[in-house]
Amino acid sequence: MLRCESLKKEFYYGNSIQSVLRKVDLSVKKGEIITIMGKSGNGKTTLLNCLSLLESPDDGKIYYEDKLIDFNDTKNLEKFRRENIGYVFQNPNLIPCLNVVENLIIAIHEKQSYAKKRRKALEMLGLLGMVNKEKQSISTMSGGELQRVSILRALINNPKIIFCDEPTGALDEENSNNVMSILIKLTKMYNTTLVIVTHDQNVAKVGDNQYVMREGKLYESE
Ligand SMILES: Nc1ncnc2c1ncn2[C@@H]1O[C@H](COP(=O)(O)OP(=O)(O)OP(=O)(O)O)[C@@H](O)[C@H]1O
């Protein structure tokens, strides 16, 4: 469903150039879980940002279902991203002045009545037995709870693929296991493809295909 070929990305600092992605090739099938590990600064987030169309590569090609992505076509790119891609970051980035259900409602892209959006948001909360948290303020929730809500938010528009950048980076081991099992359970349920960047060996193990990023190149994990 996703393929990239010879992806390159460079950053310029005065007169010097840093090659962050050096001809990266990757192929991801529908419903697959891909994990990418690697030392800090090796280009994992940059790769994720390019694949998830948040950043444009300097060279190389990205295909979604064999359709070449045109980074110059910003209007369609934005639409494609909204309709097909979900994100989970280390920091859940929920809106603090909205409660739990409102954070989910506001994430729904489709034009629907507020009541219908609310029903959908409650249905999602129900999947994790969190309907009772509907009106809870974001500031009073634990890190694990916030990340569970951010997973529901990523899924609420039925994306075909979800990109996760260190989804458990801010959690202890118990919460990390819990969040990962929820992420996998829900994405399997919806047949959503997952691409996960992580520092955590235990998280990396969930990958159907596991990769390591080293100095801008991607290698299959041994
Ligand atoms: N927008 C940017 N401008 C300049 N340099 C950047 C930019 N984004 C990333 N870099 C540099 O590119 C390199 C790779 O960064 P990236 O965030 O992709 O690494 P990473 O493997 O995800 O690291 P970490 O595990 O610490 O998050 C780093 O040296 C970083 O400073």
mmCIF file of C-alpha atoms and ligand atoms in Angstrom:
data_model
loop_
_atom_site.group_PDB
_atom_site.id
_atom_site.type_symbol
_atom_site.label_atom_id
_atom_site.label_comp_id
_atom_site.label_asym_id
_atom_site.label_seq_id
_atom_site.Cartn_x
_atom_site.Cartn_y
_atom_site.Cartn_z
ATOM 1 C CA MET A 1 0.000 0.000 0.000
ATOM 2 C CA LEU A 2 2.995 2.306 0.602
ATOM 3 C CA ARG A 3 6.294 2.267 -1.210
ATOM 4 C CA CYS A 4 9.217 4.629 -1.280
ATOM 5 C CA GLU A 5 12.172 4.534 -3.612
ATOM 6 C CA SER A 6 15.558 6.219 -3.202
ATOM 7 C CA LEU A 7 14.238 8.751 -0.715
ATOM 8 C CA LYS A 8 16.718 11.519 0.035
ATOM 9 C CA LYS A 9 16.598 14.401 2.471
ATOM 10 C CA GLU A 10 19.308 16.898 3.276
ATOM 11 C CA PHE A 11 19.509 19.783 5.708
ATOM 12 C CA TYR A 12 21.763 22.765 5.213
ATOM 13 C CA TYR A 13 23.695 24.490 7.982
ATOM 14 C CA GLY A 14 25.535 27.477 6.536
ATOM 15 C CA ASN A 15 27.975 25.940 4.090
ATOM 16 C CA SER A 16 27.628 22.375 5.300
ATOM 17 C CA ILE A 17 25.079 19.774 4.242
ATOM 18 C CA GLN A 18 23.773 16.932 6.394
ATOM 19 C CA SER A 19 22.391 13.945 4.466
ATOM 20 C CA VAL A 20 19.670 12.641 6.739
ATOM 21 C CA LEU A 21 18.011 10.178 4.351
ATOM 22 C CA ARG A 22 20.363 8.451 1.927
ATOM 23 C CA LYS A 23 18.387 6.621 -0.732
ATOM 24 C CA VAL A 24 15.859 4.892 1.481
ATOM 25 C CA ASP A 25 13.684 2.146 -0.044
ATOM 26 C CA LEU A 26 10.746 0.681 1.839
ATOM 27 C CA SER A 27 7.641 -1.262 0.974
ATOM 28 C CA VAL A 28 4.679 -1.669 3.325
ATOM 29 C CA LYS A 29 1.740 -3.974 2.665
ATOM 30 C CA LYS A 30 -1.834 -3.303 3.732
ATOM 31 C CA GLY A 31 -2.493 -4.307 7.341
ATOM 32 C CA GLU A 32 1.191 -4.792 8.063
ATOM 33 C CA ILE A 33 3.028 -3.458 11.123
ATOM 34 C CA ILE A 34 6.439 -1.965 10.402
ATOM 35 C CA THR A 35 8.790 -0.919 13.194
ATOM 36 C CA ILE A 36 11.876 1.261 12.822
ATOM 37 C CA MET A 37 14.531 1.529 15.514
ATOM 38 C CA GLY A 38 17.787 3.432 15.508
ATOM 39 C CA LYS A 39 19.998 5.733 17.485
ATOM 40 C CA SER A 40 19.025 9.321 18.066
ATOM 41 C CA GLY A 41 19.681 11.610 15.111
ATOM 42 C CA ASN A 42 19.773 8.820 12.524
ATOM 43 C CA GLY A 43 16.804 10.123 10.541
ATOM 44 C CA LYS A 44 13.845 8.082 11.838
ATOM 45 C CA THR A 45 11.514 11.021 12.403
ATOM 46 C CA THR A 46 12.549 12.607 9.115
ATOM 47 C CA LEU A 47 11.677 9.364 7.310
ATOM 48 C CA LEU A 48 8.347 9.156 9.127
ATOM 49 C CA ASN A 49 7.567 12.779 8.275
ATOM 50 C CA CYS A 50 8.304 12.186 4.603
ATOM 51 C CA LEU A 51 6.328 8.933 4.405
ATOM 52 C CA SER A 52 3.393 10.540 6.202
ATOM 53 C CA LEU A 53 3.590 13.485 3.775
ATOM 54 C CA LEU A 54 4.265 16.100 6.453
ATOM 55 C CA GLU A 55 7.643 16.884 4.884
ATOM 56 C CA SER A 56 8.700 16.642 1.261
ATOM 57 C CA PRO A 57 11.810 14.645 0.360
ATOM 58 C CA ASP A 58 14.540 16.283 -1.741
ATOM 59 C CA ASP A 59 14.615 13.338 -4.107
ATOM 60 C CA GLY A 60 13.024 9.932 -4.553
ATOM 61 C CA LYS A 61 9.452 8.766 -4.915
ATOM 62 C CA ILE A 62 6.602 7.855 -2.604
ATOM 63 C CA TYR A 63 3.674 5.790 -3.849
ATOM 64 C CA TYR A 64 0.409 5.081 -2.071
ATOM 65 C CA GLU A 65 -1.403 2.174 -3.697
ATOM 66 C CA ASP A 66 0.803 2.629 -6.767
ATOM 67 C CA LYS A 67 -0.135 6.295 -7.099
ATOM 68 C CA LEU A 68 2.879 8.600 -7.149
ATOM 69 C CA ILE A 69 2.611 11.401 -4.576
ATOM 70 C CA ASP A 70 3.053 14.876 -6.029
ATOM 71 C CA PHE A 71 4.407 17.127 -3.273
ATOM 72 C CA ASN A 72 3.814 20.229 -5.407
ATOM 73 C CA ASP A 73 0.078 19.599 -5.514
ATOM 74 C CA THR A 74 -0.454 20.951 -2.005
ATOM 75 C CA LYS A 75 -4.241 21.064 -2.132
ATOM 76 C CA ASN A 76 -4.654 17.397 -3.060
ATOM 77 C CA LEU A 77 -1.797 16.417 -0.763
ATOM 78 C CA GLU A 78 -3.604 17.905 2.217
ATOM 79 C CA LYS A 79 -6.851 16.172 1.212
ATOM 80 C CA PHE A 80 -5.078 12.843 0.725
ATOM 81 C CA ARG A 81 -3.399 13.173 4.111
ATOM 82 C CA ARG A 82 -6.666 13.994 5.854
ATOM 83 C CA GLU A 83 -8.511 11.084 4.270
ATOM 84 C CA ASN A 84 -5.866 8.393 4.545
ATOM 85 C CA ILE A 85 -3.332 9.064 7.273
ATOM 86 C CA GLY A 86 -3.435 9.116 11.068
ATOM 87 C CA TYR A 87 -0.709 10.130 13.511
ATOM 88 C CA VAL A 88 0.252 9.185 17.046
ATOM 89 C CA PHE A 89 3.144 11.086 18.607
ATOM 90 C CA GLN A 90 5.062 10.691 21.870
ATOM 91 C CA ASN A 91 3.186 13.691 23.216
ATOM 92 C CA PRO A 92 -0.561 13.115 22.777
ATOM 93 C CA ASN A 93 -1.091 16.844 21.961
ATOM 94 C CA LEU A 94 -4.732 16.862 23.002
ATOM 95 C CA ILE A 95 -6.419 20.252 23.228
ATOM 96 C CA PRO A 96 -6.319 21.218 26.931
ATOM 97 C CA CYS A 97 -9.398 23.454 26.953
ATOM 98 C CA LEU A 98 -11.586 20.667 25.524
ATOM 99 C CA ASN A 99 -12.651 17.557 27.420
ATOM 100 C CA VAL A 100 -12.056 13.987 26.217
ATOM 101 C CA VAL A 101 -15.089 13.580 23.985
ATOM 102 C CA GLU A 102 -14.714 17.084 22.541
ATOM 103 C CA ASN A 103 -11.116 16.264 21.562
ATOM 104 C CA LEU A 104 -12.423 13.329 19.545
ATOM 105 C CA ILE A 105 -15.347 15.241 18.040
ATOM 106 C CA ILE A 106 -13.132 18.062 16.801
ATOM 107 C CA ALA A 107 -10.863 15.541 15.046
ATOM 108 C CA ILE A 108 -13.671 14.193 12.820
ATOM 109 C CA HIS A 109 -13.165 15.499 9.280
ATOM 110 C CA GLU A 110 -16.405 14.380 7.682
ATOM 111 C CA LYS A 111 -19.194 16.939 7.538
ATOM 112 C CA GLN A 112 -21.794 15.566 9.938
ATOM 113 C CA SER A 113 -24.128 16.901 12.595
ATOM 114 C CA TYR A 114 -22.598 17.479 16.035
ATOM 115 C CA ALA A 115 -24.883 14.767 17.467
ATOM 116 C CA LYS A 116 -23.643 12.207 14.929
ATOM 117 C CA LYS A 117 -20.011 13.125 15.588
ATOM 118 C CA ARG A 118 -20.633 12.801 19.312
ATOM 119 C CA ARG A 119 -22.156 9.353 18.847
ATOM 120 C CA LYS A 120 -19.084 8.280 16.866
ATOM 121 C CA ALA A 121 -16.731 9.690 19.529
ATOM 122 C CA LEU A 122 -18.597 7.857 22.296
ATOM 123 C CA GLU A 123 -18.563 4.650 20.264
ATOM 124 C CA MET A 124 -14.765 4.952 19.996
ATOM 125 C CA LEU A 125 -14.425 5.599 23.744
ATOM 126 C CA GLY A 126 -16.605 2.533 24.282
ATOM 127 C CA LEU A 127 -14.008 0.374 22.501
ATOM 128 C CA LEU A 128 -11.642 1.069 25.382
ATOM 129 C CA GLY A 129 -14.251 1.125 28.135
ATOM 130 C CA MET A 130 -13.669 4.851 28.551
ATOM 131 C CA VAL A 131 -17.170 6.237 28.081
ATOM 132 C CA ASN A 132 -17.150 7.266 31.748
ATOM 133 C CA LYS A 133 -14.178 9.556 30.941
ATOM 134 C CA GLU A 134 -16.229 11.430 28.340
ATOM 135 C CA LYS A 135 -16.329 14.735 30.205
ATOM 136 C CA GLN A 136 -12.999 14.466 31.975
ATOM 137 C CA SER A 137 -10.648 17.388 31.603
ATOM 138 C CA ILE A 138 -7.419 16.652 29.733
ATOM 139 C CA SER A 139 -5.318 18.153 32.535
ATOM 140 C CA THR A 140 -6.546 15.539 35.023
ATOM 141 C CA MET A 141 -5.752 12.461 32.924
ATOM 142 C CA SER A 142 -2.727 10.162 33.226
ATOM 143 C CA GLY A 143 -0.146 9.826 30.441
ATOM 144 C CA GLY A 144 -1.424 6.351 29.536
ATOM 145 C CA GLU A 145 -5.035 7.556 29.375
ATOM 146 C CA LEU A 146 -4.055 10.520 27.208
ATOM 147 C CA GLN A 147 -2.188 8.258 24.803
ATOM 148 C CA ARG A 148 -5.191 5.917 24.578
ATOM 149 C CA VAL A 149 -7.370 8.900 23.627
ATOM 150 C CA SER A 150 -4.794 9.984 21.070
ATOM 151 C CA ILE A 151 -4.954 6.487 19.506
ATOM 152 C CA LEU A 152 -8.743 6.789 19.261
ATOM 153 C CA ARG A 153 -8.290 10.238 17.714
ATOM 154 C CA ALA A 154 -5.875 8.814 15.134
ATOM 155 C CA LEU A 155 -8.410 6.106 14.228
ATOM 156 C CA ILE A 156 -11.567 8.176 14.242
ATOM 157 C CA ASN A 157 -11.451 9.034 10.526
ATOM 158 C CA ASN A 158 -10.738 5.408 9.543
ATOM 159 C CA PRO A 159 -7.302 6.126 8.061
ATOM 160 C CA LYS A 160 -5.664 3.449 5.925
ATOM 161 C CA ILE A 161 -2.341 3.944 7.682
ATOM 162 C CA ILE A 162 -1.183 5.315 11.043
ATOM 163 C CA PHE A 163 2.314 6.656 11.681
ATOM 164 C CA CYS A 164 3.522 6.535 15.268
ATOM 165 C CA ASP A 165 6.609 8.407 16.415
ATOM 166 C CA GLU A 166 7.721 7.043 19.801
ATOM 167 C CA PRO A 167 4.125 6.314 20.874
ATOM 168 C CA THR A 168 5.249 4.936 24.238
ATOM 169 C CA GLY A 169 8.253 7.225 24.731
ATOM 170 C CA ALA A 170 6.678 9.063 27.649
ATOM 171 C CA LEU A 171 5.183 6.012 29.388
ATOM 172 C CA ASP A 172 6.346 3.518 32.004
ATOM 173 C CA GLU A 173 6.592 -0.167 31.099
ATOM 174 C CA GLU A 174 3.101 -1.134 32.247
ATOM 175 C CA ASN A 175 1.415 1.748 30.412
ATOM 176 C CA SER A 176 3.610 1.170 27.406
ATOM 177 C CA ASN A 177 2.491 -2.481 27.144
ATOM 178 C CA ASN A 178 -1.103 -1.452 27.629
ATOM 179 C CA VAL A 179 -0.994 1.290 24.982
ATOM 180 C CA MET A 180 0.759 -1.015 22.499
ATOM 181 C CA SER A 181 -1.753 -3.822 22.946
ATOM 182 C CA ILE A 182 -4.591 -1.334 22.428
ATOM 183 C CA LEU A 183 -2.925 0.140 19.355
ATOM 184 C CA ILE A 184 -2.465 -3.317 17.839
ATOM 185 C CA LYS A 185 -5.921 -4.577 18.792
ATOM 186 C CA LEU A 186 -7.689 -1.565 17.302
ATOM 187 C CA THR A 187 -5.595 -1.359 14.139
ATOM 188 C CA LYS A 188 -6.107 -5.104 13.494
ATOM 189 C CA MET A 189 -9.826 -4.573 14.004
ATOM 190 C CA TYR A 190 -9.880 -1.840 11.350
ATOM 191 C CA ASN A 191 -7.166 -3.483 9.169
ATOM 192 C CA THR A 192 -5.093 -0.310 9.471
ATOM 193 C CA THR A 193 -1.445 -0.373 8.458
ATOM 194 C CA LEU A 194 1.007 0.766 11.146
ATOM 195 C CA VAL A 195 4.452 2.314 10.857
ATOM 196 C CA ILE A 196 6.088 2.775 14.258
ATOM 197 C CA VAL A 197 9.329 4.532 15.146
ATOM 198 C CA THR A 198 10.607 3.499 18.550
ATOM 199 C CA HIS A 199 13.602 3.278 20.853
ATOM 200 C CA ASP A 200 12.004 0.404 22.742
ATOM 201 C CA GLN A 201 13.032 -3.166 21.800
ATOM 202 C CA ASN A 202 9.744 -4.540 23.134
ATOM 203 C CA VAL A 203 7.763 -2.191 20.920
ATOM 204 C CA ALA A 204 9.966 -2.999 17.907
ATOM 205 C CA LYS A 205 9.212 -6.708 18.343
ATOM 206 C CA VAL A 206 5.549 -6.205 17.379
ATOM 207 C CA GLY A 207 6.615 -5.462 13.797
ATOM 208 C CA ASP A 208 5.802 -7.950 11.036
ATOM 209 C CA ASN A 209 8.875 -6.370 9.496
ATOM 210 C CA GLN A 210 11.463 -4.755 11.722
ATOM 211 C CA TYR A 211 14.015 -2.231 10.509
ATOM 212 C CA VAL A 212 16.947 -0.303 11.890
ATOM 213 C CA MET A 213 17.937 3.150 10.680
ATOM 214 C CA ARG A 214 21.662 3.858 10.594
ATOM 215 C CA GLU A 215 23.105 7.099 9.308
ATOM 216 C CA GLY A 216 20.234 7.744 6.943
ATOM 217 C CA LYS A 217 19.942 4.196 5.611
ATOM 218 C CA LEU A 218 17.355 1.575 6.429
ATOM 219 C CA TYR A 219 18.351 -2.023 7.160
ATOM 220 C CA GLU A 220 16.263 -5.071 7.969
ATOM 221 C CA SER A 221 16.732 -5.890 11.627
ATOM 222 C CA GLU A 222 18.659 -9.111 12.396
HETATM 223 N N1 LIG B 1 13.971 20.746 10.082
HETATM 224 C C1 LIG B 1 15.249 20.432 10.294
HETATM 225 N N2 LIG B 1 16.238 21.327 10.046
HETATM 226 C C2 LIG B 1 17.528 21.013 10.221
HETATM 227 N N3 LIG B 1 17.969 19.816 10.666
HETATM 228 C C3 LIG B 1 17.028 18.883 10.942
HETATM 229 C C4 LIG B 1 15.632 19.139 10.770
HETATM 230 N N4 LIG B 1 14.937 18.018 11.111
HETATM 231 C C5 LIG B 1 15.871 17.109 11.493
HETATM 232 N N5 LIG B 1 17.115 17.627 11.387
HETATM 233 C C6 LIG B 1 18.379 16.930 11.694
HETATM 234 O O1 LIG B 1 18.349 15.688 11.026
HETATM 235 C C7 LIG B 1 18.939 14.666 11.824
HETATM 236 C C8 LIG B 1 17.975 13.515 11.973
HETATM 237 O O2 LIG B 1 16.877 13.949 12.782
HETATM 238 P P1 LIG B 1 15.650 12.986 13.116
HETATM 239 O O3 LIG B 1 14.747 13.733 14.030
HETATM 240 O O4 LIG B 1 15.091 12.466 11.860
HETATM 241 O O5 LIG B 1 16.402 11.808 13.886
HETATM 242 P P2 LIG B 1 15.788 10.649 14.793
HETATM 243 O O6 LIG B 1 16.492 9.400 14.379
HETATM 244 O O7 LIG B 1 14.316 10.650 14.718
HETATM 245 O O8 LIG B 1 16.254 11.096 16.234
HETATM 246 P P3 LIG B 1 15.522 10.897 17.675
HETATM 247 O O9 LIG B 1 15.543 9.428 17.925
HETATM 248 O O10 LIG B 1 16.402 11.653 18.618
HETATM 249 O O11 LIG B 1 14.151 11.476 17.556
HETATM 250 C C9 LIG B 1 19.323 15.334 13.149
HETATM 251 O O12 LIG B 1 20.702 15.628 13.120
HETATM 252 C C10 LIG B 1 18.494 16.597 13.167
HETATM 253 O O13 LIG B 1 19.150 17.637 13.857
#
